[in-house]
mmCIF file of C-alpha atoms in Angstrom:
data_model
loop_
_atom_site.group_PDB
_atom_site.id
_atom_site.type_symbol
_atom_site.label_atom_id
_atom_site.label_comp_id
_atom_site.label_asym_id
_atom_site.label_seq_id
_atom_site.Cartn_x
_atom_site.Cartn_y
_atom_site.Cartn_z
ATOM 1 C CA UNK P 23 16.483 16.408 -27.073
ATOM 2 C CA UNK P 24 13.946 17.688 -29.513
ATOM 3 C CA UNK P 25 14.302 16.930 -33.224
ATOM 4 C CA UNK P 26 17.995 16.190 -33.126
ATOM 5 C CA UNK P 27 18.871 14.306 -36.386
ATOM 6 C CA UNK P 28 20.174 10.834 -35.826
ATOM 7 C CA UNK P 29 23.360 9.762 -37.678
ATOM 8 C CA UNK P 30 21.995 6.372 -38.845
ATOM 9 C CA UNK P 31 18.832 4.461 -39.615
ATOM 10 C CA UNK P 32 18.616 2.713 -36.214
ATOM 11 C CA UNK P 33 20.360 5.179 -33.977
ATOM 12 C CA UNK P 34 20.288 4.948 -30.243
ATOM 13 C CA UNK P 35 21.394 7.771 -28.007
ATOM 14 C CA UNK P 36 23.847 7.166 -25.230
ATOM 15 C CA UNK P 37 25.119 9.360 -22.405
ATOM 16 C CA UNK P 38 28.514 8.770 -20.761
ATOM 17 C CA UNK P 39 28.633 9.900 -17.164
ATOM 18 C CA UNK P 40 32.151 10.345 -15.865
ATOM 19 C CA UNK P 41 32.997 10.734 -12.207
ATOM 20 C CA UNK P 42 36.331 12.061 -10.930
ATOM 21 C CA UNK P 43 37.557 11.994 -7.364
ATOM 22 C CA UNK P 44 40.847 12.038 -5.492
ATOM 23 C CA UNK P 45 42.560 8.704 -5.177
ATOM 24 C CA UNK P 46 42.201 7.146 -1.738
ATOM 25 C CA UNK P 47 38.595 8.258 -1.374
ATOM 26 C CA UNK P 48 35.633 6.153 -0.468
ATOM 27 C CA UNK P 49 34.547 3.513 -3.054
ATOM 28 C CA UNK P 50 31.621 4.087 -5.376
ATOM 29 C CA UNK P 51 28.746 1.650 -5.715
ATOM 30 C CA UNK P 52 26.055 1.411 -8.401
ATOM 31 C CA UNK P 53 22.780 0.254 -7.023
ATOM 32 C CA UNK P 54 19.369 -0.622 -8.372
ATOM 33 C CA UNK P 55 16.597 0.365 -5.812
ATOM 34 C CA UNK P 56 12.881 0.091 -5.787
ATOM 35 C CA UNK P 57 10.895 3.244 -5.345
ATOM 36 C CA UNK P 58 7.266 3.675 -4.195
ATOM 37 C CA UNK P 59 6.930 7.080 -5.924
ATOM 38 C CA UNK P 60 5.695 7.055 -9.544
ATOM 39 C CA UNK P 61 4.360 10.614 -9.519
ATOM 40 C CA UNK P 62 6.668 11.884 -12.307
ATOM 41 C CA UNK P 63 7.330 8.470 -13.894
ATOM 42 C CA UNK P 64 4.065 6.586 -14.061
ATOM 43 C CA UNK P 65 4.369 2.824 -13.538
ATOM 44 C CA UNK P 66 8.192 2.970 -13.182
ATOM 45 C CA UNK P 67 9.293 1.851 -9.796
ATOM 46 C CA UNK P 68 12.973 1.043 -10.369
ATOM 47 C CA UNK P 69 15.643 3.638 -9.726
ATOM 48 C CA UNK P 70 19.383 3.484 -10.293
ATOM 49 C CA UNK P 71 21.834 5.350 -8.190
ATOM 50 C CA UNK P 72 25.609 5.884 -7.971
ATOM 51 C CA UNK P 73 26.668 6.529 -4.417
ATOM 52 C CA UNK P 74 30.167 7.331 -3.341
ATOM 53 C CA UNK P 75 31.254 6.590 0.226
ATOM 54 C CA UNK P 76 32.504 9.314 2.469
ATOM 55 C CA UNK P 77 36.210 10.057 2.274
ATOM 56 C CA UNK P 78 36.560 11.303 5.818
ATOM 57 C CA UNK P 79 34.425 12.752 8.623
ATOM 58 C CA UNK P 80 34.274 16.286 7.141
ATOM 59 C CA UNK P 81 33.266 15.288 3.573
ATOM 60 C CA UNK P 82 30.132 13.199 3.331
ATOM 61 C CA UNK P 83 28.860 10.961 0.565
ATOM 62 C CA UNK P 84 27.386 12.173 -2.731
ATOM 63 C CA UNK P 85 25.018 10.625 -5.175
ATOM 64 C CA UNK P 86 23.756 10.544 -8.763
ATOM 65 C CA UNK P 87 20.175 9.134 -9.028
ATOM 66 C CA UNK P 88 17.858 8.507 -11.979
ATOM 67 C CA UNK P 89 14.817 6.506 -13.034
ATOM 68 C CA UNK P 90 15.329 3.823 -15.555
ATOM 69 C CA UNK P 91 13.048 5.456 -18.099
ATOM 70 C CA UNK P 92 12.944 8.361 -20.495
ATOM 71 C CA UNK P 93 10.020 9.770 -22.429
ATOM 72 C CA UNK P 94 9.346 10.292 -26.063
ATOM 73 C CA UNK P 95 6.896 13.135 -25.480
ATOM 74 C CA UNK P 96 6.454 16.078 -23.162
ATOM 75 C CA UNK P 97 3.619 13.989 -21.530
ATOM 76 C CA UNK P 98 5.185 11.522 -19.174
ATOM 77 C CA UNK P 99 2.828 8.520 -19.709
ATOM 78 C CA UNK P 100 3.362 4.869 -20.040
ATOM 79 C CA UNK P 101 2.765 5.032 -23.785
ATOM 80 C CA UNK P 102 5.572 7.452 -24.266
ATOM 81 C CA UNK P 103 8.092 5.541 -22.069
ATOM 82 C CA UNK P 104 11.423 4.661 -23.490
ATOM 83 C CA UNK P 105 13.664 2.087 -21.812
ATOM 84 C CA UNK P 106 16.790 3.385 -20.271
ATOM 85 C CA UNK P 107 19.703 0.855 -19.753
ATOM 86 C CA UNK P 108 23.030 1.495 -17.955
ATOM 87 C CA UNK P 109 26.311 -0.312 -17.891
ATOM 88 C CA UNK P 110 28.221 -1.340 -14.827
ATOM 89 C CA UNK P 111 30.720 1.228 -13.439
ATOM 90 C CA UNK P 112 34.028 0.976 -15.363
ATOM 91 C CA UNK P 113 37.320 2.607 -14.379
ATOM 92 C CA UNK P 114 38.349 4.967 -17.171
ATOM 93 C CA UNK P 115 41.821 6.278 -16.158
ATOM 94 C CA UNK P 116 43.338 5.718 -19.514
ATOM 95 C CA UNK P 117 40.348 5.974 -21.802
ATOM 96 C CA UNK P 118 39.179 9.408 -21.017
ATOM 97 C CA UNK P 119 39.545 11.692 -24.101
ATOM 98 C CA UNK P 120 42.091 14.494 -23.797
ATOM 99 C CA UNK P 121 40.130 17.573 -24.552
ATOM 100 C CA UNK P 122 37.442 17.301 -21.912
ATOM 101 C CA UNK P 123 36.133 19.479 -19.152
ATOM 102 C CA UNK P 124 37.706 17.159 -16.590
ATOM 103 C CA UNK P 125 41.143 17.699 -18.115
ATOM 104 C CA UNK P 126 40.557 21.436 -18.229
ATOM 105 C CA UNK P 127 39.553 21.572 -14.569
ATOM 106 C CA UNK P 128 41.949 19.061 -12.955
ATOM 107 C CA UNK P 129 44.880 19.539 -15.290
ATOM 108 C CA UNK P 130 47.330 17.105 -16.865
ATOM 109 C CA UNK P 131 47.749 14.960 -13.734
ATOM 110 C CA UNK P 132 44.158 13.774 -13.848
ATOM 111 C CA UNK P 133 44.960 10.056 -14.141
ATOM 112 C CA UNK P 134 47.740 10.163 -11.593
ATOM 113 C CA UNK P 135 46.120 12.069 -8.826
ATOM 114 C CA UNK P 136 42.412 11.227 -9.401
ATOM 115 C CA UNK P 137 40.520 8.118 -10.019
ATOM 116 C CA UNK P 138 38.118 8.290 -13.021
ATOM 117 C CA UNK P 139 35.061 6.093 -13.597
ATOM 118 C CA UNK P 140 32.342 6.150 -16.160
ATOM 119 C CA UNK P 141 28.845 4.750 -16.717
ATOM 120 C CA UNK P 142 27.174 4.526 -20.048
ATOM 121 C CA UNK P 143 23.346 5.153 -20.110
ATOM 122 C CA UNK P 144 21.610 4.356 -23.336
ATOM 123 C CA UNK P 145 18.057 5.213 -24.405
ATOM 124 C CA UNK P 146 15.843 3.285 -26.676
ATOM 125 C CA UNK P 147 14.607 -0.169 -27.510
ATOM 126 C CA UNK P 148 16.280 -3.029 -29.273
ATOM 127 C CA UNK P 149 15.138 -1.872 -32.709
ATOM 128 C CA UNK P 150 16.372 1.787 -32.291
ATOM 129 C CA UNK P 151 13.141 3.120 -33.760
ATOM 130 C CA UNK P 152 11.811 4.912 -30.609
ATOM 131 C CA UNK P 153 13.482 8.200 -31.224
ATOM 132 C CA UNK P 154 13.005 8.146 -35.031
ATOM 133 C CA UNK P 155 9.220 7.810 -34.558
ATOM 134 C CA UNK P 156 8.757 10.640 -32.070
ATOM 135 C CA UNK P 157 11.713 12.948 -32.461
ATOM 136 C CA UNK P 158 11.725 13.699 -28.754
ATOM 137 C CA UNK P 159 13.632 12.425 -25.766
ATOM 138 C CA UNK P 160 13.275 13.668 -22.102
ATOM 139 C CA UNK P 161 15.294 12.196 -19.266
ATOM 140 C CA UNK P 162 16.056 13.552 -15.724
ATOM 141 C CA UNK P 163 18.425 12.736 -12.946
ATOM 142 C CA UNK P 164 19.189 14.005 -9.476
ATOM 143 C CA UNK P 165 22.755 14.979 -8.308
ATOM 144 C CA UNK P 166 23.415 15.809 -4.682
ATOM 145 C CA UNK P 167 25.518 15.806 -1.624
ATOM 146 C CA UNK P 168 24.742 13.601 1.405
ATOM 147 C CA UNK P 169 22.810 10.284 1.337
ATOM 148 C CA UNK P 170 20.324 9.759 -1.426
ATOM 149 C CA UNK P 171 16.648 10.391 -0.595
ATOM 150 C CA UNK P 172 14.640 7.331 0.266
ATOM 151 C CA UNK P 173 10.944 6.888 -0.249
ATOM 152 C CA UNK P 174 8.691 6.566 2.870
ATOM 153 C CA UNK P 175 4.947 6.645 3.478
ATOM 154 C CA UNK P 176 3.824 9.959 5.088
ATOM 155 C CA UNK P 177 1.626 9.785 8.295
ATOM 156 C CA UNK P 178 -1.386 11.101 6.138
ATOM 157 C CA UNK P 179 -1.020 8.165 3.722
ATOM 158 C CA UNK P 180 -0.722 5.704 6.555
ATOM 159 C CA UNK P 181 -3.891 7.181 8.123
ATOM 160 C CA UNK P 182 -5.842 6.961 4.796
ATOM 161 C CA UNK P 183 -4.756 3.427 4.282
ATOM 162 C CA UNK P 184 -5.673 2.466 7.860
ATOM 163 C CA UNK P 185 -9.116 4.001 7.520
ATOM 164 C CA UNK P 186 -9.595 2.507 4.025
ATOM 165 C CA UNK P 187 -8.622 -1.023 5.007
ATOM 166 C CA UNK P 188 -9.610 -0.959 8.711
ATOM 167 C CA UNK P 189 -13.304 0.265 8.174
ATOM 168 C CA UNK P 190 -14.374 -2.787 6.180
ATOM 169 C CA UNK P 191 -12.662 -5.121 8.621
ATOM 170 C CA UNK P 192 -14.366 -3.467 11.630
ATOM 171 C CA UNK P 193 -17.762 -3.580 9.735
ATOM 172 C CA UNK P 194 -17.339 -7.307 9.013
ATOM 173 C CA UNK P 195 -16.429 -8.135 12.686
ATOM 174 C CA UNK P 196 -19.345 -6.066 13.962
ATOM 175 C CA UNK P 197 -21.781 -7.596 11.537
ATOM 176 C CA UNK P 198 -20.636 -11.098 12.401
ATOM 177 C CA UNK P 199 -21.105 -10.446 16.185
ATOM 178 C CA UNK P 200 -24.609 -8.895 15.628
ATOM 179 C CA UNK P 201 -25.604 -12.071 13.710
ATOM 180 C CA UNK P 202 -24.137 -14.377 16.208
ATOM 181 C CA UNK P 203 -25.959 -12.643 19.154
ATOM 182 C CA UNK P 204 -29.178 -12.337 17.258
ATOM 183 C CA UNK P 205 -29.327 -16.109 16.638
ATOM 184 C CA UNK P 206 -28.760 -16.920 20.370
ATOM 185 C CA UNK P 207 -31.495 -14.413 21.479
ATOM 186 C CA UNK P 208 -34.121 -15.974 19.080
ATOM 187 C CA UNK P 209 -33.681 -19.542 20.312
ATOM 188 C CA UNK P 210 -36.818 -20.521 22.220
ATOM 189 C CA UNK P 211 -36.799 -22.665 25.383
ATOM 190 C CA UNK P 212 -39.817 -24.728 24.120
ATOM 191 C CA UNK P 213 -39.115 -28.482 23.795
ATOM 192 C CA UNK P 214 -41.244 -30.577 21.481
ATOM 193 C CA UNK P 215 -43.447 -33.351 23.113
ATOM 194 C CA UNK P 216 -42.603 -36.054 20.549
#
């Protein structure tokens, strides 16, 4: 959002994500997971994801995944970070407004033949002044079929870490052995007379 006028003095923006699936399907779970990747979200390592279980063997799971931060500028830096909070998954069978895309697509029997759940995601701090100061809000999410992507270290990163941490350890051990053997070599066999 860029320069959208808030309706109040301390407005916070909120997004409601509604999920619709046939009744009898796999259950959905909302998870908070840790991520090792902060390339696009500096210093933010928490990720939230909504994962639905597979209904049967032919239809696999699907997911909705997002970082728990938004940004108040086009530059995604820590200074521009806006906290993103989300509510627990709530069933919304009777509270979904009538004129919606879900009603248009699924028809009038939406509540009877499908289960509807919703998550509220809010952006901003406790004071609500974050958007008013900057006038910009950027947030992204990932929606997909299958299992959610998981972070893992690549072999190149593992090799770099092994060389970076292994080299000093090897040098310390080699230096200690050289000093130990050098001391033993320089001990003379001369015994004092007194």
